[in-house]
PDB file of C-alpha atoms in Angstrom:
ATOM      1  CA  MET A   1     148.392 183.792 -18.453  1.00 46.00           C
ATOM      2  CA  ALA A   2     147.133 183.565 -22.010  1.00 43.00           C
ATOM      3  CA  ARG A   3     146.937 186.642 -24.228  1.00 44.00           C
ATOM      4  CA  GLY A   4     143.313 185.713 -25.027  1.00 45.00           C
ATOM      5  CA  PHE A   5     142.319 185.938 -21.370  1.00 46.00           C
ATOM      6  CA  ALA A   6     143.909 189.392 -21.087  1.00 46.00           C
ATOM      7  CA  ALA A   7     141.893 190.527 -24.091  1.00 44.00           C
ATOM      8  CA  LEU A   8     138.693 189.084 -22.637  1.00 44.00           C
ATOM      9  CA  LEU A   9     139.350 190.742 -19.290  1.00 47.00           C
ATOM     10  CA  PHE A  10     140.012 194.060 -21.039  1.00 45.00           C
ATOM     11  CA  SER A  11     136.628 193.797 -22.766  1.00 44.00           C
ATOM     12  CA  PHE A  12     134.935 192.908 -19.493  1.00 45.00           C
ATOM     13  CA  LEU A  13     136.414 195.874 -17.662  1.00 47.00           C
ATOM     14  CA  LEU A  14     135.102 198.212 -20.355  1.00 42.00           C
ATOM     15  CA  SER A  15     131.680 196.578 -20.611  1.00 43.00           C
ATOM     16  CA  PRO A  16     128.437 198.463 -19.874  1.00 39.00           C
ATOM     17  CA  ALA A  17     127.779 196.081 -17.004  1.00 39.00           C
ATOM     18  CA  LEU A  18     130.445 197.936 -15.030  1.00 38.00           C
ATOM     19  CA  ALA A  19     129.314 201.412 -16.112  1.00 36.00           C
ATOM     20  CA  PRO A  20     126.033 202.323 -14.321  1.00 35.00           C
ATOM     21  CA  ALA A  21     125.456 205.606 -16.170  1.00 33.00           C
ATOM     22  CA  ALA A  22     125.868 203.963 -19.562  1.00 31.00           C
ATOM     23  CA  SER A  23     123.488 201.118 -18.697  1.00 32.00           C
ATOM     24  CA  GLY A  24     120.598 203.430 -17.858  1.00 36.00           C
ATOM     25  CA  LEU A  25     121.085 203.312 -14.095  1.00 35.00           C
ATOM     26  CA  PRO A  26     121.788 206.521 -12.189  1.00 42.00           C
ATOM     27  CA  PRO A  27     125.439 206.994 -11.281  1.00 45.00           C
ATOM     28  CA  LEU A  28     126.402 206.564  -7.658  1.00 40.00           C
ATOM     29  CA  GLU A  29     126.607 209.893  -5.890  1.00 48.00           C
ATOM     30  CA  GLU A  30     128.859 210.875  -3.048  1.00 50.00           C
ATOM     31  CA  GLY A  31     127.037 210.364   0.209  1.00 55.00           C
ATOM     32  CA  GLY A  32     124.591 207.906  -1.380  1.00 56.00           C
ATOM     33  CA  PRO A  33     123.791 204.406  -0.158  1.00 60.00           C
ATOM     34  CA  PRO A  34     126.843 202.195   0.354  1.00 58.00           C
ATOM     35  CA  VAL A  35     127.806 199.655  -2.273  1.00 56.00           C
ATOM     36  CA  ARG A  36     127.034 196.193  -0.907  1.00 62.00           C
ATOM     37  CA  GLY A  37     129.653 194.230  -2.815  1.00 65.00           C
ATOM     38  CA  ARG A  38     133.317 194.590  -3.600  1.00 74.00           C
ATOM     39  CA  VAL A  39     135.311 192.715  -6.230  1.00 78.00           C
ATOM     40  CA  ALA A  40     139.074 192.225  -6.218  1.00 81.00           C
ATOM     41  CA  LEU A  41     140.591 190.766  -9.388  1.00 87.00           C
ATOM     42  CA  ILE A  42     143.952 188.992  -9.148  1.00 91.00           C
ATOM     43  CA  ILE A  43     145.756 188.000 -12.330  1.00 93.00           C
ATOM     44  CA  ASP A  44     148.444 185.489 -11.530  1.00 92.00           C
ATOM     45  CA  ASP A  45     151.094 183.317 -13.188  1.00 95.00           C
ATOM     46  CA  LEU A  46     152.742 186.524 -14.410  1.00 98.00           C
ATOM     47  CA  GLY A  47     156.427 186.974 -15.200  1.00 98.00           C
ATOM     48  CA  LYS A  48     157.065 184.287 -17.806  1.00 97.00           C
ATOM     49  CA  GLY A  49     155.914 186.266 -20.840  1.00 97.00           C
ATOM     50  CA  LEU A  50     156.824 189.903 -21.434  1.00 97.00           C
ATOM     51  CA  ALA A  51     154.084 190.746 -23.938  1.00 96.00           C
ATOM     52  CA  GLU A  52     151.355 189.077 -21.875  1.00 95.00           C
ATOM     53  CA  GLY A  53     152.576 190.818 -18.737  1.00 97.00           C
ATOM     54  CA  ARG A  54     152.581 194.209 -20.389  1.00 97.00           C
ATOM     55  CA  ALA A  55     149.010 193.597 -21.581  1.00 95.00           C
ATOM     56  CA  VAL A  56     147.934 192.992 -17.991  1.00 95.00           C
ATOM     57  CA  VAL A  57     149.771 196.059 -16.716  1.00 96.00           C
ATOM     58  CA  ALA A  58     147.929 198.129 -19.331  1.00 96.00           C
ATOM     59  CA  LEU A  59     144.458 196.967 -18.231  1.00 94.00           C
ATOM     60  CA  PRO A  60     142.182 199.934 -17.371  1.00 90.00           C
ATOM     61  CA  ALA A  61     141.403 198.879 -13.806  1.00 85.00           C
ATOM     62  CA  PRO A  62     143.225 198.470 -10.486  1.00 86.00           C
ATOM     63  CA  VAL A  63     143.696 194.705 -10.805  1.00 91.00           C
ATOM     64  CA  ALA A  64     146.284 192.993  -8.640  1.00 94.00           C
ATOM     65  CA  CYS A  65     149.216 191.391 -10.459  1.00 97.00           C
ATOM     66  CA  ALA A  66     150.674 188.212  -8.941  1.00 97.00           C
ATOM     67  CA  PHE A  67     154.143 187.211 -10.142  1.00 98.00           C
ATOM     68  CA  LEU A  68     155.975 183.891 -10.040  1.00 98.00           C
ATOM     69  CA  PRO A  69     159.160 184.671  -8.103  1.00 98.00           C
ATOM     70  CA  HIS A  70     161.806 183.296 -10.447  1.00 98.00           C
ATOM     71  CA  ALA A  71     160.122 183.933 -13.787  1.00 98.00           C
ATOM     72  CA  THR A  72     162.356 185.809 -16.220  1.00 98.00           C
ATOM     73  CA  TYR A  73     160.408 189.059 -16.437  1.00 99.00           C
ATOM     74  CA  THR A  74     159.070 189.261 -12.890  1.00 99.00           C
ATOM     75  CA  PRO A  75     161.261 192.138 -11.612  1.00 98.00           C
ATOM     76  CA  GLU A  76     160.699 194.262 -14.721  1.00 98.00           C
ATOM     77  CA  LEU A  77     156.956 193.671 -14.876  1.00 98.00           C
ATOM     78  CA  ALA A  78     156.456 194.115 -11.131  1.00 99.00           C
ATOM     79  CA  ARG A  79     158.067 197.545 -11.319  1.00 99.00           C
ATOM     80  CA  ALA A  80     155.893 198.400 -14.326  1.00 98.00           C
ATOM     81  CA  ALA A  81     152.746 197.211 -12.538  1.00 98.00           C
ATOM     82  CA  HIS A  82     153.549 199.321  -9.501  1.00 98.00           C
ATOM     83  CA  GLY A  83     154.192 202.329 -11.720  1.00 98.00           C
ATOM     84  CA  ALA A  84     150.789 201.798 -13.342  1.00 97.00           C
ATOM     85  CA  GLY A  85     149.028 201.796  -9.989  1.00 96.00           C
ATOM     86  CA  LYS A  86     148.517 198.040  -9.799  1.00 96.00           C
ATOM     87  CA  GLU A  87     148.927 196.084  -6.573  1.00 96.00           C
ATOM     88  CA  VAL A  88     151.920 193.743  -6.773  1.00 98.00           C
ATOM     89  CA  MET A  89     151.762 190.244  -5.321  1.00 97.00           C
ATOM     90  CA  LEU A  90     153.998 187.197  -5.059  1.00 98.00           C
ATOM     91  CA  HIS A  91     152.376 184.114  -6.612  1.00 98.00           C
ATOM     92  CA  LEU A  92     154.150 181.746  -4.255  1.00 98.00           C
ATOM     93  CA  PRO A  93     154.753 178.207  -5.595  1.00 98.00           C
ATOM     94  CA  MET A  94     153.842 175.406  -3.192  1.00 98.00           C
ATOM     95  CA  GLN A  95     153.887 171.625  -3.329  1.00 98.00           C
ATOM     96  CA  THR A  96     150.840 169.821  -4.716  1.00 97.00           C
ATOM     97  CA  VAL A  97     149.233 166.492  -3.905  1.00 97.00           C
ATOM     98  CA  GLU A  98     149.856 165.376  -7.477  1.00 94.00           C
ATOM     99  CA  PRO A  99     153.506 164.505  -8.302  1.00 89.00           C
ATOM    100  CA  ARG A 100     153.907 167.336 -10.792  1.00 89.00           C
ATOM    101  CA  PRO A 101     156.917 169.571 -11.503  1.00 92.00           C
ATOM    102  CA  LEU A 102     157.145 172.607  -9.229  1.00 96.00           C
ATOM    103  CA  ASP A 103     158.169 176.094 -10.260  1.00 96.00           C
ATOM    104  CA  PRO A 104     161.500 177.451  -8.997  1.00 97.00           C
ATOM    105  CA  GLY A 105     161.227 178.783  -5.476  1.00 98.00           C
ATOM    106  CA  ALA A 106     158.517 176.317  -4.450  1.00 98.00           C
ATOM    107  CA  LEU A 107     157.901 175.615  -0.777  1.00 99.00           C
ATOM    108  CA  ARG A 108     157.847 171.885  -0.019  1.00 98.00           C
ATOM    109  CA  LEU A 109     156.685 169.650   2.772  1.00 97.00           C
ATOM    110  CA  ASP A 110     160.136 168.055   3.220  1.00 97.00           C
ATOM    111  CA  MET A 111     161.856 171.362   4.012  1.00 98.00           C
ATOM    112  CA  THR A 112     163.117 172.189   7.476  1.00 98.00           C
ATOM    113  CA  ARG A 113     161.912 175.451   8.973  1.00 98.00           C
ATOM    114  CA  SER A 114     165.210 177.179   8.157  1.00 98.00           C
ATOM    115  CA  GLN A 115     165.137 175.932   4.559  1.00 99.00           C
ATOM    116  CA  PHE A 116     161.501 176.967   4.198  1.00 99.00           C
ATOM    117  CA  LEU A 117     162.122 180.495   5.472  1.00 99.00           C
ATOM    118  CA  ALA A 118     165.278 180.916   3.377  1.00 99.00           C
ATOM    119  CA  VAL A 119     163.443 180.005   0.163  1.00 99.00           C
ATOM    120  CA  LEU A 120     160.530 182.256   1.123  1.00 99.00           C
ATOM    121  CA  ALA A 121     162.885 185.184   1.715  1.00 98.00           C
ATOM    122  CA  GLN A 122     164.504 184.662  -1.691  1.00 99.00           C
ATOM    123  CA  ASP A 123     161.082 184.506  -3.341  1.00 99.00           C
ATOM    124  CA  MET A 124     159.919 187.739  -1.723  1.00 99.00           C
ATOM    125  CA  ALA A 125     163.153 189.504  -2.636  1.00 98.00           C
ATOM    126  CA  ARG A 126     162.545 188.750  -6.323  1.00 98.00           C
ATOM    127  CA  VAL A 127     159.324 190.793  -6.458  1.00 98.00           C
ATOM    128  CA  PRO A 128     159.764 194.581  -6.156  1.00 98.00           C
ATOM    129  CA  HIS A 129     157.023 196.662  -4.493  1.00 98.00           C
ATOM    130  CA  LEU A 130     155.528 193.580  -2.866  1.00 98.00           C
ATOM    131  CA  ALA A 131     152.154 194.143  -1.172  1.00 97.00           C
ATOM    132  CA  GLY A 132     150.740 190.639  -0.767  1.00 97.00           C
ATOM    133  CA  ILE A 133     151.085 186.911  -1.375  1.00 98.00           C
ATOM    134  CA  ASN A 134     148.837 184.205  -2.791  1.00 97.00           C
ATOM    135  CA  ASN A 135     149.644 180.547  -3.297  1.00 97.00           C
ATOM    136  CA  HIS A 136     150.444 178.992  -6.667  1.00 96.00           C
ATOM    137  CA  MET A 137     149.194 175.386  -6.563  1.00 96.00           C
ATOM    138  CA  GLY A 138     149.828 174.110  -3.013  1.00 96.00           C
ATOM    139  CA  SER A 139     147.091 171.506  -2.640  1.00 97.00           C
ATOM    140  CA  LEU A 140     149.440 169.536  -0.363  1.00 98.00           C
ATOM    141  CA  LEU A 141     151.273 172.250   1.551  1.00 98.00           C
ATOM    142  CA  THR A 142     148.271 174.430   2.391  1.00 98.00           C
ATOM    143  CA  ARG A 143     146.633 171.602   4.336  1.00 98.00           C
ATOM    144  CA  HIS A 144     149.556 171.429   6.815  1.00 98.00           C
ATOM    145  CA  PRO A 145     149.144 173.787   9.798  1.00 98.00           C
ATOM    146  CA  GLY A 146     152.813 173.733  10.795  1.00 98.00           C
ATOM    147  CA  HIS A 147     154.100 174.896   7.421  1.00 98.00           C
ATOM    148  CA  MET A 148     151.339 177.480   7.133  1.00 98.00           C
ATOM    149  CA  ALA A 149     152.319 178.762  10.575  1.00 99.00           C
ATOM    150  CA  TRP A 150     155.905 179.224   9.331  1.00 99.00           C
ATOM    151  CA  LEU A 151     154.611 181.140   6.324  1.00 99.00           C
ATOM    152  CA  MET A 152     152.208 183.363   8.229  1.00 98.00           C
ATOM    153  CA  GLY A 153     154.793 184.033  10.907  1.00 98.00           C
ATOM    154  CA  ALA A 154     157.177 185.369   8.264  1.00 98.00           C
ATOM    155  CA  ILE A 155     154.439 187.476   6.664  1.00 98.00           C
ATOM    156  CA  LYS A 156     153.399 188.832  10.068  1.00 98.00           C
ATOM    157  CA  ALA A 157     157.005 189.661  10.959  1.00 97.00           C
ATOM    158  CA  ARG A 158     157.371 191.751   7.813  1.00 96.00           C
ATOM    159  CA  GLY A 159     154.364 193.780   8.802  1.00 96.00           C
ATOM    160  CA  ASP A 160     153.389 195.141   5.392  1.00 95.00           C
ATOM    161  CA  LEU A 161     151.876 192.177   3.517  1.00 97.00           C
ATOM    162  CA  PHE A 162     148.486 190.522   3.142  1.00 97.00           C
ATOM    163  CA  PHE A 163     147.703 186.923   2.168  1.00 97.00           C
ATOM    164  CA  VAL A 164     145.107 185.498  -0.224  1.00 96.00           C
ATOM    165  CA  ASP A 165     144.294 181.794   0.044  1.00 96.00           C
ATOM    166  CA  SER A 166     143.889 180.578  -3.543  1.00 94.00           C
ATOM    167  CA  ARG A 167     141.963 177.548  -2.225  1.00 94.00           C
ATOM    168  CA  THR A 168     143.499 174.961  -4.512  1.00 93.00           C
ATOM    169  CA  THR A 169     142.093 172.351  -2.134  1.00 95.00           C
ATOM    170  CA  ARG A 170     139.021 172.300   0.077  1.00 95.00           C
ATOM    171  CA  HIS A 171     141.304 170.993   2.842  1.00 97.00           C
ATOM    172  CA  THR A 172     143.339 174.207   3.028  1.00 98.00           C
ATOM    173  CA  VAL A 173     144.051 175.652   6.463  1.00 98.00           C
ATOM    174  CA  ALA A 174     145.964 178.663   5.133  1.00 98.00           C
ATOM    175  CA  LEU A 175     143.249 181.247   5.756  1.00 97.00           C
ATOM    176  CA  ARG A 176     142.558 179.969   9.263  1.00 98.00           C
ATOM    177  CA  ILE A 177     146.232 180.060  10.232  1.00 98.00           C
ATOM    178  CA  ALA A 178     146.660 183.522   8.700  1.00 98.00           C
ATOM    179  CA  ARG A 179     143.791 184.893  10.761  1.00 97.00           C
ATOM    180  CA  GLU A 180     144.988 183.163  13.923  1.00 98.00           C
ATOM    181  CA  GLN A 181     148.336 184.914  13.493  1.00 96.00           C
ATOM    182  CA  GLY A 182     146.802 188.300  12.726  1.00 97.00           C
ATOM    183  CA  VAL A 183     147.806 188.434   9.062  1.00 97.00           C
ATOM    184  CA  PRO A 184     145.431 190.512   6.881  1.00 96.00           C
ATOM    185  CA  SER A 185     143.887 187.797   4.742  1.00 95.00           C
ATOM    186  CA  ILE A 186     141.039 186.692   2.517  1.00 93.00           C
ATOM    187  CA  LYS A 187     140.187 183.695   0.329  1.00 92.00           C
ATOM    188  CA  ARG A 188     139.605 183.292  -3.387  1.00 88.00           C
ATOM    189  CA  ASP A 189     135.914 182.939  -4.218  1.00 80.00           C
ATOM    190  CA  VAL A 190     135.780 182.548  -8.018  1.00 76.00           C
ATOM    191  CA  PHE A 191     138.404 181.037 -10.336  1.00 66.00           C
ATOM    192  CA  LEU A 192     137.741 182.841 -13.605  1.00 67.00           C
ATOM    193  CA  ASP A 193     139.791 180.786 -16.063  1.00 61.00           C
ATOM    194  CA  ASP A 194     140.129 177.322 -14.569  1.00 64.00           C
ATOM    195  CA  ASP A 195     138.390 176.326 -17.809  1.00 59.00           C
ATOM    196  CA  ARG A 196     139.977 178.386 -20.621  1.00 64.00           C
ATOM    197  CA  ASP A 197     136.870 178.280 -22.833  1.00 70.00           C
ATOM    198  CA  PRO A 198     135.806 181.951 -23.347  1.00 73.00           C
ATOM    199  CA  ALA A 199     132.130 181.108 -22.807  1.00 74.00           C
ATOM    200  CA  GLU A 200     132.931 179.462 -19.475  1.00 73.00           C
ATOM    201  CA  ILE A 201     135.061 182.437 -18.423  1.00 66.00           C
ATOM    202  CA  GLU A 202     132.126 184.734 -19.160  1.00 74.00           C
ATOM    203  CA  ARG A 203     129.891 182.513 -17.020  1.00 75.00           C
ATOM    204  CA  GLN A 204     132.372 182.820 -14.169  1.00 70.00           C
ATOM    205  CA  PHE A 205     132.333 186.619 -14.551  1.00 65.00           C
ATOM    206  CA  GLU A 206     128.540 186.529 -14.250  1.00 73.00           C
ATOM    207  CA  ARG A 207     128.839 184.383 -11.147  1.00 72.00           C
ATOM    208  CA  LEU A 208     131.348 186.861  -9.716  1.00 64.00           C
ATOM    209  CA  LEU A 209     128.982 189.802 -10.199  1.00 66.00           C
TER     210      LEU A 209
END
């Protein structure tokens, strides 16, 4: 994740748009009407850069931090994120439709079930204080029900993890399989920095809100 995006996110989290009292609106009171919407921010691709990771950990909001399993600084930054009250996730590499290089620890379509589960176990073991998993890439793998069933079965067996479908393809079946197997799960709705132009990121924030 780029340092510039961390800075932009920091500014967004401190903006008046997220502070009702400062924007002239009355603050929410205990016992008042329920809030109709809820936003969960996940910052992923973490673990490769120490400075960038520390900037995310220092953000003034309970964002979730998703770490690539075999990135150099993943264990250190995951412990720091947990200590700062952030939710820690595994950003799980998966095979794409495009023939592009995969990150270490990637799950692939040509794996047997035993190979698949062994790699998954190694990936999870690399991320301390693990609370959930989302997919990194995976436009090929997430459309295959059998492989998603292996994944969700392992998550279900652990009993303490949730899954977020990053929706890197409209053909994904990951969320459906997760729910069929009783895994706490949700899908990604807005991709904030698919286009790294700051103006476009701001437009995505507006769409999110």
